[in-house]
Structure formats: structure tokens, C-alpha cells
Coordinates of C-alpha atoms in Angstrom, one line a residue:
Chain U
X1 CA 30.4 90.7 67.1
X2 CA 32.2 93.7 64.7
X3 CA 34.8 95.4 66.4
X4 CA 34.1 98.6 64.2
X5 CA 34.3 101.6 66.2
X6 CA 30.7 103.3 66.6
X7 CA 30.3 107.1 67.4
X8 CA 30.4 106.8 70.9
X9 CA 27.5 108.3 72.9
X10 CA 27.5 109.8 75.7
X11 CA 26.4 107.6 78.6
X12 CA 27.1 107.7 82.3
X13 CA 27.1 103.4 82.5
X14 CA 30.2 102.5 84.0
X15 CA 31.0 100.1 81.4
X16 CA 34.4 98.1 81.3
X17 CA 37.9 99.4 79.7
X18 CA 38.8 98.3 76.3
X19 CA 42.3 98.2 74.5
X20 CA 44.7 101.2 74.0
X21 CA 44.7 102.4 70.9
X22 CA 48.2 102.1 70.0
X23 CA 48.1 98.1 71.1
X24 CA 49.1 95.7 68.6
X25 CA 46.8 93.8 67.0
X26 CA 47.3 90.5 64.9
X27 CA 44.3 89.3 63.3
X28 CA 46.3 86.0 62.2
X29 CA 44.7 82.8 60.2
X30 CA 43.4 79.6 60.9
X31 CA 46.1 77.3 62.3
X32 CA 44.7 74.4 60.4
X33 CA 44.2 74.0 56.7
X34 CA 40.7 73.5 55.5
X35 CA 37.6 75.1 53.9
X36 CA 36.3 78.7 56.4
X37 CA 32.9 77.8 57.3
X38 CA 32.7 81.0 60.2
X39 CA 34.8 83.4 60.8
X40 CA 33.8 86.1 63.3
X41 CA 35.5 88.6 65.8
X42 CA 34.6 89.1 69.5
X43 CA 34.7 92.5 70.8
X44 CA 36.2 92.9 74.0
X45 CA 34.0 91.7 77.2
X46 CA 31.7 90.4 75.0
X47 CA 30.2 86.7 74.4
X48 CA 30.0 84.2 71.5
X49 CA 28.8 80.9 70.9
X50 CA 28.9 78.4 67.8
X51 CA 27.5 74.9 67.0
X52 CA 31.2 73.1 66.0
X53 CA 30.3 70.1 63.9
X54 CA 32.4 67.0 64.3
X55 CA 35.8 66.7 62.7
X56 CA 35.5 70.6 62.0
X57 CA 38.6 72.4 63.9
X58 CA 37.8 75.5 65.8
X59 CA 40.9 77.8 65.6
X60 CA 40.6 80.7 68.2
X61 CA 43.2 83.8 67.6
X62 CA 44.6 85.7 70.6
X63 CA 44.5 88.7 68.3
X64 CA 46.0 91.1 71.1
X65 CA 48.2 88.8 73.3
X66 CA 47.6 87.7 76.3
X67 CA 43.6 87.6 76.2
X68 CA 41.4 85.2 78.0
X69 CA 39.3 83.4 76.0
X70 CA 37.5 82.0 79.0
X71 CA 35.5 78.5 77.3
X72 CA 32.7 76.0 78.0
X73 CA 31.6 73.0 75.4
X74 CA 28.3 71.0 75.2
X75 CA 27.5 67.8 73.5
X76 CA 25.2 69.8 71.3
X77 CA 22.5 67.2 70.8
X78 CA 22.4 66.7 74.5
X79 CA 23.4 69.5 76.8
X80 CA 23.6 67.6 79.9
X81 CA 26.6 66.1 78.7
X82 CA 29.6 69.0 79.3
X83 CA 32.7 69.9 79.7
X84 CA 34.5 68.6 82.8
X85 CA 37.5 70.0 83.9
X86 CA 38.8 66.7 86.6
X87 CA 37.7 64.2 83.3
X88 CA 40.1 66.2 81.4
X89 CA 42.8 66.1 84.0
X90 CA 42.2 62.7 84.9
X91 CA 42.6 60.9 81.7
X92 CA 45.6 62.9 80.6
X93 CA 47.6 62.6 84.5
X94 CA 48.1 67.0 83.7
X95 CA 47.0 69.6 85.2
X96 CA 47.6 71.9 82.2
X97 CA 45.9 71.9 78.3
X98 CA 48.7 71.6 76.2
X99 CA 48.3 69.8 72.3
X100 CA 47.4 66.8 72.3
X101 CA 45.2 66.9 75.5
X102 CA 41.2 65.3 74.8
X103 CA 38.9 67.8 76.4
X104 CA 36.2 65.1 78.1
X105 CA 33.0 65.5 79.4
X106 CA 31.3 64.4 82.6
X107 CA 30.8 61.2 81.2
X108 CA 34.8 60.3 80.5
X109 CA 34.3 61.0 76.4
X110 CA 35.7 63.2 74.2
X111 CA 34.4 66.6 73.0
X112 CA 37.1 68.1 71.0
X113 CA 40.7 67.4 71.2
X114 CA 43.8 70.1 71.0
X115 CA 45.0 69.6 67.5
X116 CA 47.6 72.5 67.5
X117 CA 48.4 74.9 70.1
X118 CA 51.6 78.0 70.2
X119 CA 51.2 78.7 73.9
X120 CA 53.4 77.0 76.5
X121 CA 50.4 75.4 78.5
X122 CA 46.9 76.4 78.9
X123 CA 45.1 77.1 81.7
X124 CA 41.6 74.9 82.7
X125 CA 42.3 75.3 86.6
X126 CA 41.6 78.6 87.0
X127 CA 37.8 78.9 86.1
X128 CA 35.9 81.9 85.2
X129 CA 35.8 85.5 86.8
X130 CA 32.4 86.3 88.0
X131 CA 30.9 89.8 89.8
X132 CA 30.5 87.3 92.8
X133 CA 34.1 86.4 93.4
X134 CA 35.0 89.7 92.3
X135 CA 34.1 91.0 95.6
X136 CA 36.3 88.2 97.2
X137 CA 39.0 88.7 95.9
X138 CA 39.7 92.4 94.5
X139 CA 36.6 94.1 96.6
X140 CA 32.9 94.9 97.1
X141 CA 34.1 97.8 95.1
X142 CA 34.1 96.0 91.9
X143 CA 30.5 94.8 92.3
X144 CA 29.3 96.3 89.4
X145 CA 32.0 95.5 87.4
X146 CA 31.7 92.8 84.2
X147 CA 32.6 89.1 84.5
X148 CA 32.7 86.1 82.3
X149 CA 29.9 84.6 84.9
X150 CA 27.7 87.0 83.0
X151 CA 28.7 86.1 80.0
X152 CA 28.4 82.5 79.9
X153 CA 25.1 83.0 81.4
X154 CA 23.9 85.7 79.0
X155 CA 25.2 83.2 76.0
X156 CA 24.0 80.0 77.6
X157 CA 20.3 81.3 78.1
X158 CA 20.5 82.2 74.3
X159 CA 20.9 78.1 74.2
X160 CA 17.9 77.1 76.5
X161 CA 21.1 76.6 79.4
X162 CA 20.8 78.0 83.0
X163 CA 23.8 78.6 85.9
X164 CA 23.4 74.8 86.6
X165 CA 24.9 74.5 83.3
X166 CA 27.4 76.4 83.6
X167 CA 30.9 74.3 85.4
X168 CA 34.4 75.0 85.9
X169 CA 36.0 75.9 82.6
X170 CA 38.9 76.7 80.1
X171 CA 41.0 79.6 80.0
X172 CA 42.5 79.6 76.3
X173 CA 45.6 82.3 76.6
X174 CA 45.4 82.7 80.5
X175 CA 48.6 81.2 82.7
X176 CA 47.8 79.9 86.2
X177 CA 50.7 78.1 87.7
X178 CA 50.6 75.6 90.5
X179 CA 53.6 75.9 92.5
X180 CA 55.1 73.1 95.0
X181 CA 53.4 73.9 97.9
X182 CA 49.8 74.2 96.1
X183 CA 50.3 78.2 95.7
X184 CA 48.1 78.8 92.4
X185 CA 47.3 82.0 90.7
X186 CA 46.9 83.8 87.7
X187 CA 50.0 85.7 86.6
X188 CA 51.7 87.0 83.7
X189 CA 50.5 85.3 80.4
X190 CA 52.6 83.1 77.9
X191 CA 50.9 84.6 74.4
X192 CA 51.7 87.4 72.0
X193 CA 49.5 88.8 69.4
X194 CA 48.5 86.8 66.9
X195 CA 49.1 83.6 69.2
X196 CA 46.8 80.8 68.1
X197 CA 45.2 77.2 69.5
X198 CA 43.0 75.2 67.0
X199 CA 40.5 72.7 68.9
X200 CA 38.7 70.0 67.0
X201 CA 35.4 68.6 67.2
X202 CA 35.0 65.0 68.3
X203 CA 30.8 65.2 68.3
X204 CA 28.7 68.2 67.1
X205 CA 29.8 70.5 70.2
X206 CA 28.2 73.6 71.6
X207 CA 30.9 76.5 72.5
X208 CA 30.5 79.3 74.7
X209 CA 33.5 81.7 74.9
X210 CA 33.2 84.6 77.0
X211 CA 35.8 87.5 76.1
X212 CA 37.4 88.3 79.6
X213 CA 36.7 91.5 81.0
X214 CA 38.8 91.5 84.3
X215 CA 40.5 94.2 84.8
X216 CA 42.0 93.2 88.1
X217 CA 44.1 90.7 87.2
X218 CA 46.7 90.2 84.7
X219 CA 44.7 87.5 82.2
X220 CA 44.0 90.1 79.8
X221 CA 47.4 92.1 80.5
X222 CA 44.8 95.0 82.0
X223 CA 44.2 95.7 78.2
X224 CA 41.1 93.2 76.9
X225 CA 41.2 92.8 73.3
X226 CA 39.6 91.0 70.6
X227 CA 39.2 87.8 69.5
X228 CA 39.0 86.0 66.3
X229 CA 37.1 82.4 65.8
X230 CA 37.9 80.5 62.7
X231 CA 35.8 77.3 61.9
X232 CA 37.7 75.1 59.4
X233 CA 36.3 72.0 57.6
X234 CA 39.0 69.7 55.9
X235 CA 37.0 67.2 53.5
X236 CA 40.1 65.1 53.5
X237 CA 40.6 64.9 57.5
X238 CA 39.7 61.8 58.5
X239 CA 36.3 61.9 60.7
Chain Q
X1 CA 9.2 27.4 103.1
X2 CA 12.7 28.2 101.7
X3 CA 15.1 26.8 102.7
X4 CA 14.9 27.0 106.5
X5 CA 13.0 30.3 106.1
X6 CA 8.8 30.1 106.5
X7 CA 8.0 33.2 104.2
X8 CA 4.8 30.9 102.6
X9 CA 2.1 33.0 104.0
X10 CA 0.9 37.1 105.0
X11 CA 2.1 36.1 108.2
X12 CA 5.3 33.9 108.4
X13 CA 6.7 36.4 105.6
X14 CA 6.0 38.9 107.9
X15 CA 7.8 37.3 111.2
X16 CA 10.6 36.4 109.0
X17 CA 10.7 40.2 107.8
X18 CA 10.5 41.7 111.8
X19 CA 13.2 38.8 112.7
X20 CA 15.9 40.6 111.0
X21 CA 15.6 43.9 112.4
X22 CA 18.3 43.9 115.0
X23 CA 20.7 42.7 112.5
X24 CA 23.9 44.9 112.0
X25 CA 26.6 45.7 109.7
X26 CA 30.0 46.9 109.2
X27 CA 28.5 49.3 107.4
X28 CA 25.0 50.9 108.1
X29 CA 23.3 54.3 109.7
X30 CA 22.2 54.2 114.0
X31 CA 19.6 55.6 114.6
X32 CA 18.8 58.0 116.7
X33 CA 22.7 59.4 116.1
X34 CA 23.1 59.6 119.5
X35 CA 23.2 55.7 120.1
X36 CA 26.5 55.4 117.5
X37 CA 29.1 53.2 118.9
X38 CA 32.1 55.6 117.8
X39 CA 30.7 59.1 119.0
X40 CA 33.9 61.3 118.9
X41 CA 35.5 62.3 121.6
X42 CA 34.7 65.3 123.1
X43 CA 31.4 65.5 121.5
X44 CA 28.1 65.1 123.3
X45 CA 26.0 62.3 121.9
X46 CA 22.7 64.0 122.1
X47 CA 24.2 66.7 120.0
X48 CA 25.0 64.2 117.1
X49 CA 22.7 64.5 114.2
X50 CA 24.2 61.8 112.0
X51 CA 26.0 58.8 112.8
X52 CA 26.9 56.3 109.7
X53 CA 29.6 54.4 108.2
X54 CA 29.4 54.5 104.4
X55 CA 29.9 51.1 102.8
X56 CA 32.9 50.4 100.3
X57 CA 31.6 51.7 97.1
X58 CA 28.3 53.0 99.2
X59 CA 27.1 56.7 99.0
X60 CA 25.1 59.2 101.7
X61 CA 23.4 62.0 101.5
X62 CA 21.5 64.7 103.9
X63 CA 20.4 67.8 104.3
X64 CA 22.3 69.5 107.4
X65 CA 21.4 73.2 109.2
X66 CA 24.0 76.1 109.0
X67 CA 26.4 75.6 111.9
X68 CA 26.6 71.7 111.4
X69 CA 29.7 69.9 112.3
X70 CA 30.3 66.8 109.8
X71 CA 33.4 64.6 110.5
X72 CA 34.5 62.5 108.1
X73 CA 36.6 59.2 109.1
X74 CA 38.9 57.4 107.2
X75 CA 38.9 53.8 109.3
X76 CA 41.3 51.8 107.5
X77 CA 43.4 54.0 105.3
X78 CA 41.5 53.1 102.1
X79 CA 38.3 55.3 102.3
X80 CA 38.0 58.4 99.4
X81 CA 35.6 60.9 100.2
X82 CA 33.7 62.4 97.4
X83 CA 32.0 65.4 98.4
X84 CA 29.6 67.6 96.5
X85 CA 27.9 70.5 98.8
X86 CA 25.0 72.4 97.6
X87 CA 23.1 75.7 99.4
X88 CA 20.2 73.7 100.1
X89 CA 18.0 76.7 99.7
X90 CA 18.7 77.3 96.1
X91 CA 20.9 74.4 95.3
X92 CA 22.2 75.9 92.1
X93 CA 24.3 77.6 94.2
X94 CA 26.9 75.0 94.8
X95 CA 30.8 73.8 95.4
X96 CA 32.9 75.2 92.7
X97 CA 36.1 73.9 92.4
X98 CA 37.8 76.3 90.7
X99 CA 37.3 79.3 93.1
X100 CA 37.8 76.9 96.0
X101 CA 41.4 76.7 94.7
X102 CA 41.4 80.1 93.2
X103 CA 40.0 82.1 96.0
X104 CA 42.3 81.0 98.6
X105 CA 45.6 81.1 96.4
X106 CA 45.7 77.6 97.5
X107 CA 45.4 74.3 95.1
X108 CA 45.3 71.9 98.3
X109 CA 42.5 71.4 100.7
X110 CA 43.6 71.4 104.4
X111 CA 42.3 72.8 107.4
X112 CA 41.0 76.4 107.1
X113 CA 40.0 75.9 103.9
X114 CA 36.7 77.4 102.8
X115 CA 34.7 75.3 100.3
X116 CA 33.4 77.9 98.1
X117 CA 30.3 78.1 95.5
X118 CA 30.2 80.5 91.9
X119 CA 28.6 83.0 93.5
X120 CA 31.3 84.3 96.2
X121 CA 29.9 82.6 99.7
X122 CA 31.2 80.0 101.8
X123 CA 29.5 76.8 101.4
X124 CA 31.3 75.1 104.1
X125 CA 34.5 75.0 105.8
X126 CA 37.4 72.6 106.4
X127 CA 37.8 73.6 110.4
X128 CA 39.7 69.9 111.5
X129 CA 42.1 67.7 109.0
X130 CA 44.9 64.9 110.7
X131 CA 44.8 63.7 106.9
X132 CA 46.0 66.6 104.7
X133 CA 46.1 64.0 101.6
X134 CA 43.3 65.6 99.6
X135 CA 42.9 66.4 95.9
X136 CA 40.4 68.8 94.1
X137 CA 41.8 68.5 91.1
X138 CA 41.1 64.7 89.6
X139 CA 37.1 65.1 90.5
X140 CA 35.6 61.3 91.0
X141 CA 35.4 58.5 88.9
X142 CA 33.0 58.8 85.7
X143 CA 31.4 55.3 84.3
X144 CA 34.0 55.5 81.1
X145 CA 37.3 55.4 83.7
X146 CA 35.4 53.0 85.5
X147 CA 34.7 50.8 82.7
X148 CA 38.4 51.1 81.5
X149 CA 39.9 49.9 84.7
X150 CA 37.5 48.0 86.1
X151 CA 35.2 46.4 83.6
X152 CA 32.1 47.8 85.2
X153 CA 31.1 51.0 86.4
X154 CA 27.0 50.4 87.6
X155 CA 26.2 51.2 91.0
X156 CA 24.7 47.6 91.4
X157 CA 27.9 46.0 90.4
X158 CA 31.6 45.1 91.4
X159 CA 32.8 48.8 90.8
X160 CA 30.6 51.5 91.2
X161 CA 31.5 54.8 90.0
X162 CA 31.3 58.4 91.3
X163 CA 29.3 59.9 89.6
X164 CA 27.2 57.2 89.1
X165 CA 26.3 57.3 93.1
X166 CA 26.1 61.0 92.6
X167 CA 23.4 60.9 90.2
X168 CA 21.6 58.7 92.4
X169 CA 22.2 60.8 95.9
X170 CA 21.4 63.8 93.7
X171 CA 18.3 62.7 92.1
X172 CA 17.1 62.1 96.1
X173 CA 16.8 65.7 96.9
X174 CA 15.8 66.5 93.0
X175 CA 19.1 67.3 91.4
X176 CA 19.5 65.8 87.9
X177 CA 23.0 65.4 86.4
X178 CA 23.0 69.2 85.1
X179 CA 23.4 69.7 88.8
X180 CA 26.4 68.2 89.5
X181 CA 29.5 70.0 89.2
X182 CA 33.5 69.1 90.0
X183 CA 33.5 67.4 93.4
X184 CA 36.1 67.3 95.7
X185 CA 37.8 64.0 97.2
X186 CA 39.5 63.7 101.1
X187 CA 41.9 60.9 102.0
X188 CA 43.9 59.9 98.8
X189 CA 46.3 62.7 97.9
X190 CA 47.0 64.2 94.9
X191 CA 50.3 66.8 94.1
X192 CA 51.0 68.6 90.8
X193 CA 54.6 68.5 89.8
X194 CA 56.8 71.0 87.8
X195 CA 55.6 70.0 84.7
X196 CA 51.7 69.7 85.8
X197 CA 52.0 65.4 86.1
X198 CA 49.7 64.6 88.7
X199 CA 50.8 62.8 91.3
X200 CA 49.7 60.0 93.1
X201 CA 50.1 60.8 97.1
X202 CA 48.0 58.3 98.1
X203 CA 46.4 57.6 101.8
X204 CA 47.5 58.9 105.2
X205 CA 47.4 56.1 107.0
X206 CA 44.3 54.5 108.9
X207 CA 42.2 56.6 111.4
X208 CA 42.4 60.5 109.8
X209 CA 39.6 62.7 109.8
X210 CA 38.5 66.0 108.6
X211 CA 35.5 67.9 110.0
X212 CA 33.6 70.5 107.8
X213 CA 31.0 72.9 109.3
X214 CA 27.9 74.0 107.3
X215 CA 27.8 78.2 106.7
X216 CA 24.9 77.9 105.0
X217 CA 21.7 75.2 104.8
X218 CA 23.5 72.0 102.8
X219 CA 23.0 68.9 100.9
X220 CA 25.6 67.2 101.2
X221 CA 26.2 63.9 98.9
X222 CA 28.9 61.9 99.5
X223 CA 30.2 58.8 97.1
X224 CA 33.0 56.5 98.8
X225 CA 34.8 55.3 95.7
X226 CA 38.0 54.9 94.8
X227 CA 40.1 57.9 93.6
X228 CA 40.0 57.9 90.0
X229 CA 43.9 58.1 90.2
X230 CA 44.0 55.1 92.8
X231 CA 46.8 53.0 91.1
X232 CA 46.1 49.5 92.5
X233 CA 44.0 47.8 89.3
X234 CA 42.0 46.3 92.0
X235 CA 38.8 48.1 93.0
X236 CA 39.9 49.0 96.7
X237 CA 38.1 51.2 98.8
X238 CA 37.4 51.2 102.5
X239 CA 34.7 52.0 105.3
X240 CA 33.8 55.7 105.4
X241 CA 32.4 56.9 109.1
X242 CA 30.4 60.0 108.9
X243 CA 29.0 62.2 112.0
X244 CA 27.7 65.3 112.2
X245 CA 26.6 67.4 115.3
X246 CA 24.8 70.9 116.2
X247 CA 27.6 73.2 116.5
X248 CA 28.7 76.4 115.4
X249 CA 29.0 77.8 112.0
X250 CA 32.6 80.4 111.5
X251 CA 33.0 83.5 112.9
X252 CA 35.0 86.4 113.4
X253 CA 36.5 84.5 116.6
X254 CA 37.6 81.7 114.1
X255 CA 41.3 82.3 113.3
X256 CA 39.9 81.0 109.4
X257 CA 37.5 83.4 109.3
X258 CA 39.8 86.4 108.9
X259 CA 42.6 84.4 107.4
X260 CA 42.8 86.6 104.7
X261 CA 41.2 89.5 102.9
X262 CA 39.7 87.1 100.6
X263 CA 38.5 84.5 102.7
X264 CA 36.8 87.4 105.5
X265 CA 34.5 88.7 102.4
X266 CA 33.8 85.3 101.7
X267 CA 32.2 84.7 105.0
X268 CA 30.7 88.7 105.1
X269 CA 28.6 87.8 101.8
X270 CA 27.6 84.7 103.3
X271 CA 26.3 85.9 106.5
X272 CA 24.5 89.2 104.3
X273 CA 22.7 86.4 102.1
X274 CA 21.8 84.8 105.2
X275 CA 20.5 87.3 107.1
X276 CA 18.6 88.7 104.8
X277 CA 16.8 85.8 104.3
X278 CA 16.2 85.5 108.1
X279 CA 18.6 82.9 108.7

């Protein structure tokens, strides 16, 4: 999870690009008063998962602008209950994540509801970048190239979870419009560094984020960077 | 006896049972699928594999070989589609939503369309629509919504929901709720406005069809419920007439096929999965 530089070795993996030295990073604070219970960073392309108890608010920081946080959520006593993108869409009569908006499950009931949010709209039509539809859409020539697919597998088998588990998902920081004659893609992002959203728990929920390593598109502005995850409990909050 | 009926012994129960065999229904499967009373035009009735209408708040489900042809009919106007397609093979490969709408730069389903699953192959394409009122954003109807608007959600009851005939159809061919993603619905519209609303589009009118072919091996489970976005408060849905026929699945002579640069490698990894596995 550290971001700390290492002494790199020499290796001839073609692993993905990370962030130009000279970007700006903003480490920023949790959006939402309360006690820290976790605070970690993601590394670029990497994975990360927590248990989120209920009424505790994740706050997730887009510490270098612009940086898919690409995210699934479990009912974490009972997997098979999970995120659902058209549940989400349904209820609320929106297509995008803005606050406010009740992230549902399968089942119609909430799993954690947008409590504070300083993007325009976020993005839950777009789904996750994979090796697979790499090769669709950028190439065969990116085969070998990282994807969030193989992150949220990667995190989800750390969780007893399989691909059957995994479904269409959030993109925290990424900017897919739909235009009037169904024309949808991912373009230019809405965030800056330091640019925040704070979810919170409505039942103990399992997160998976995966730290978006495409570096064919512009949801990570061709320059991933880090991520910070702040878990707030506020006694006071009403649960 | 009961009533007029003699079910009182072995016998009489069964004469009573045989008796009512050559009942039929609005809505029920024929059997073989080359007897069906609506056989499309144009289409040779021993080639039909499949020949049903779905009742109102019904659900069907089969397993159809690559290079099916599945037409889906929308009799009255009022019938929602709710389709889920898996690679029967390895059916956690299956329909994913967001790269069907990704993929294609293209929110709307519509003829041409490839049906696409996570791992960057065509499941099934959209090859015939006289409907164009789709929606794959709004998914189906969980047993909350339906509870909400309805009252009742069970399958048994007045208002069945989605994806509670999902689970069922599902559970047929030994999927369990883990293996059922965001489906798509044809025949009640959907369009996202300016500032994301969804908006209600509604039907096209009595009659439409759409016609998907099978790339790969499918199961194909299909729930005819209202759309979850349906605004009548009244639990409306109508017949559904499904048939399917041996036909051809896309190729390079299929103006869809090499639609775009995306869409070609979708149907290139398809056809290397399959032929690798001897298919």
C-alpha cells in the first residue's frame, strides 16, 4: 500500500507507467468529521479492499486529479448481495452518482449512500477496464497490459470472491457522458488534485477499489496516481 | 368425484389427467417448434428450434447452439424483454452491460449491436430490430421496487419481479444469484437526458421484433416483466413470442461484423476462443 519509492531493480517485466515526477499531488483530509479508524494510500495500478462498518463514512481522495478509483461493494456478512449498477439508476431516475445518490444492491437496498461529493457527477456507467476489452478497443497490442479486471479479481479472491462476483461497477473520479443520441465514452475528467467524495456505510460493506491503470484512455489523465482512503467513525452520527 | 371431475381412483385420476392434454393457451410452448402457429415469415418451419409465447409476468429459458437465430415479439405493445445471455460453456462468462455500451461508443441497443461479455467476445448480436425502444441502463425489477409499487414481488403472486424469475431460470441450468449480472430489457425505451434523468420512452407500438443470433453456445433466460421504469402503477405487461431457428452466426460478410474497429476484434476473439475449442 506505501507509495514510498524503493530502489528500483532492474527488471525486463513490462510493467505499467506511473506518475511524472513533477505532478501535483494533494494528499487532502477526510471530507467528513469523525474519529480516523484507517487511513491508507494506494499505489498506482494497484488494489485495496476494506471491511466499512455501518454508519462509518469512507472518504476516498483523488490525490493526483483525475484518477479512477474504479469500485465494487459487498454486503459483507453476505457476499451474494452486491452492488448493482441499474438498482442504483433505477431508484434515483439518474444515470450519474452525484451526492445524495443510495448506492443499492441487487436486492433494491442500500449499501452506502454519497454523503459529500466535490466532483460534478460520477461515473457508474462506464464499468471497469479489463486486458479482455483492452484488445477491443485500443488493440491486441495491449494484451499484456494491466487492468482493473485484474484487480478486482486479485482483491476479490483475497475475500473468498470469484469473476461471478465481480459486476458492472463505479468509477469514483472518471467522466463518461451520455450524449443525445446514446454516444457514451470516457473523456476528459471533472477532478483536480486533492478532489474528494466521502461514501457512507448503510450495512457492514465490503469495498474493493482497484487503482486504474489504463493508459489508453484519459480516466487517469495518462498519468495514474495515488489514492488515499480515509475511514471516519462519528460517535455522534446518527446510525 | 369433485365437482363434475371423477379423480376418486388410480384410474379416473388418471383419464382426467390425459383429458386435458390438448388443452391450449394464450400463452404456452409447441412442440416440436416446427408445428408453431406464428412461424415468421420467411423462415422454414423445420428449421425452428423454439417456438413459445412467454406469459405476462412468465419467464423462459434454453440453451441455444452458436449460429442460433432468436426473435423476440412484442404482440401487443406491452411485452418487456429481460434478457441475460451466458457462454454456455463456462457460463461465468456472461452479458456485461457496461462494455455492451462502452465497447460500441453506443448507450442504446439497436440493430448491429453486439451483446458483449467481461472478457472481450461477442455473446450475441442484435442482427433485426423494428422496435429500437430498448434500455440497458434500468436493469429489471428487484423484489424491493416491486414491493414498493406493487405490494408483492413473488413469482407466485400478482407482480412477479425480475429478478425474482431470474433466479429461478438461472437456478435451472445451475446458476445461483452470484451469477446474475445487469440484464438488458427490449421493447420499453429508455433515454438519458442532459442532466442524466432517465427518461421514460415507453413502447413502440404492437407487433416489433428484434432477432439476436448466438456467437457462441448460450443460455439464454428471459423474464417478461414490466420495466422497472414502467409508469402505469398497474402491473401491465403483455404476451412475449419467442422463436429461434438454425441459422448463421456473424461473419465478415455481415456489414456488423466489421462495423467498426472495435466491434471486428470483438468477433476475431470470439471465433479464436471458439475454434480453439473445436467449435
Amino acid at each position: 500500500m506505501s507509495t514510498e519509492t524503493v530502489e528500483a531493480i532492474r527488471t525486463t517485466v513490462p510493467v505499467g507507467a506511473v506518475y511524472a515526477p513533477d505532478s501535483r499531488l494533494d494528499w487532502s483530509e477526510a471530507l467528513v468529521p469523525g474519529d480516523v479508524v484507517l487511513d491508507e494510500r494506494v499505489a498506482p495500478n494497484a488494489p485495496w479492499s476494506a471491511v466499512v462498518r455501518a454508519g462509518d463514512v469512507l472518504t476516498i481522495v483523488d490525490v493526483g486529479g483525475n484518477q479512477s478509483a474504479d469500485c465494487l461493494m459487498f454486503n459483507a456478512d453476505d457476499t451474494s448481495e452486491r452492488y448493482s449498477v441499474p438498482d442504483t439508476l433505477t431508484w434515483q431516475g439518474n444515470a450519474y452518482v452525484r451526492e445524495g445518490t443510495v448506492l443499492r444492491s441487487g436486492l433494491g437496498r442500500p449499501l452506502m449512500t454519497v454523503v459529500g461529493n466535490e466532483i460534478d457527477r460520477q461515473d457508474t456507467i462506464g464499468g471497469a477496464c479489463s486486458k479482455e476489452s483492452n484488445t477491443l478497443r485500443y488493440g491486441h497490442h495491449t494484451a499484456y497490459q494491466h487492468g482493473c479486471r485484474e484487480n478486482f479479481l486479485a482483491e476479490a479472491s483475497r475475500h473468498g470472491l470469484t469473476s461471478r462476483d465481480l459486476v458492472s461497477n463505479l468509477n469514483w473520479f472518471m467522466n463518461v457522458p451520455v450524449e443525445a443520441d446514446g454516444a457514451l465514452g470516457i473523456v476528459d475528467g471533472l477532478s483536480a488534485p486533492g478532489r474528494r467524495v466521502a461514501i457512507r456505510a448503510d450495512m457492514d460493506v465490503l469495498v474493493i477499489v482497484s487503482n486504474c491503470p489504463q493508459m489508453n484512455n484519459p480516466c487517469n489523465e495518462f498519468n495514474p496516481t495515488p489514492l488515499r482512503m480515509i475511514v471516519t467513525r462519528n460517535e455522534d452520527a446518527v446510525r | 368425484m369433485v365437482g363434475a371431475r371423477d379423480t376418486a381412483s388410480v384410474l379416473a385420476a388418471r383419464a382426467d389427467a390425459r383429458a386435458q392434454g390438448s388443452n391450449v393457451s394464450d400463452w404456452m410452448p409447441c412442440l416440436p417448434a416446427a408445428t408453431s402457429p406464428f412461424v415468421p415469415d420467411g423462415v422454414d418451419p423445420s428449421a425452428l428450434v423454439w417456438a413459445e409465447t412467454v406469459a405476462p409476468g412468465g419467464y423462459t429459458h434454453k440453451v441455444v447452439a452458436r449460429g442460433t437465430r432468436l426473435r423476440l415479439e412484442d404482440v401487443t405493445g406491452d411485452a418487456c424483454a429481460h434478457v441475460l445471455v451466458f457462454n454456455a460453456l463456462e457460463p461465468w462468462e456472461r452479458l456485461n452491460v457496461a462494455d455492451t455500451q462502452k465497447i460500441p461508443w453506443q448507450a442504446y441497443l439497436g440493430a448491429g449491436h453486439p451483446l458483449l461479455s467481461g472478457e472481450g467476445r461477442v455473446l450475441a448480436t442484435v442482427v433485426a430490430d423494428t422496435s429500437a425502444h430498448h434500455d440497458a441502463f434500468c436493469g429489471t425489477s428487484s423484489d424491493e421496487w416491486n414491493v414498493v409499487k406493487y405490494g408483492d414481488a413473488a413469482p407466485q403472486g400478482p407482480s412477479p419481479s425480475g429478478r425474482a424469475l431470474f433466479t429461478l431460470a438461472g437456478v435451472k441450468h445451475g446458476l445461483t444469484p452470484r451469477d446474475l449480472p445487469p440484464s438488458v430489457s427490449f421493447f420499453q425505451g429508455v433515454r438519458v437526458e442532459d442532466d442524466g434523468a432517465l427518461a421514460w420512452q415507453g413502447t413502440a407500438g404492437p407487433g416489433t421484433y428484434v432477432d439476436l443470433v448466438a456467437e457462441m453456445p448460450l443460455i439464454v433466460l428471459v423474464a417478461n416483466v414490466p420495466h422497472p421504469l414502467d409508469p402505469r402503477t398497474d402491473y401491465v405487461v403483455g404476451p412475449l413470442r419467442v422463436h429461434a431457428w438454425r441459422s448463421t452466426p456473424s461473419g465478415p460478410s455481415d456489414e456488423h461484423h466489421g462495423a467498426s474497429p472495435e466491434r471486428e476484434r470483438a468477433y476475431l476473439n470470439t471465433t479464436d476462443y471458439l475454434e480453439a475449442r473445436g467449435l
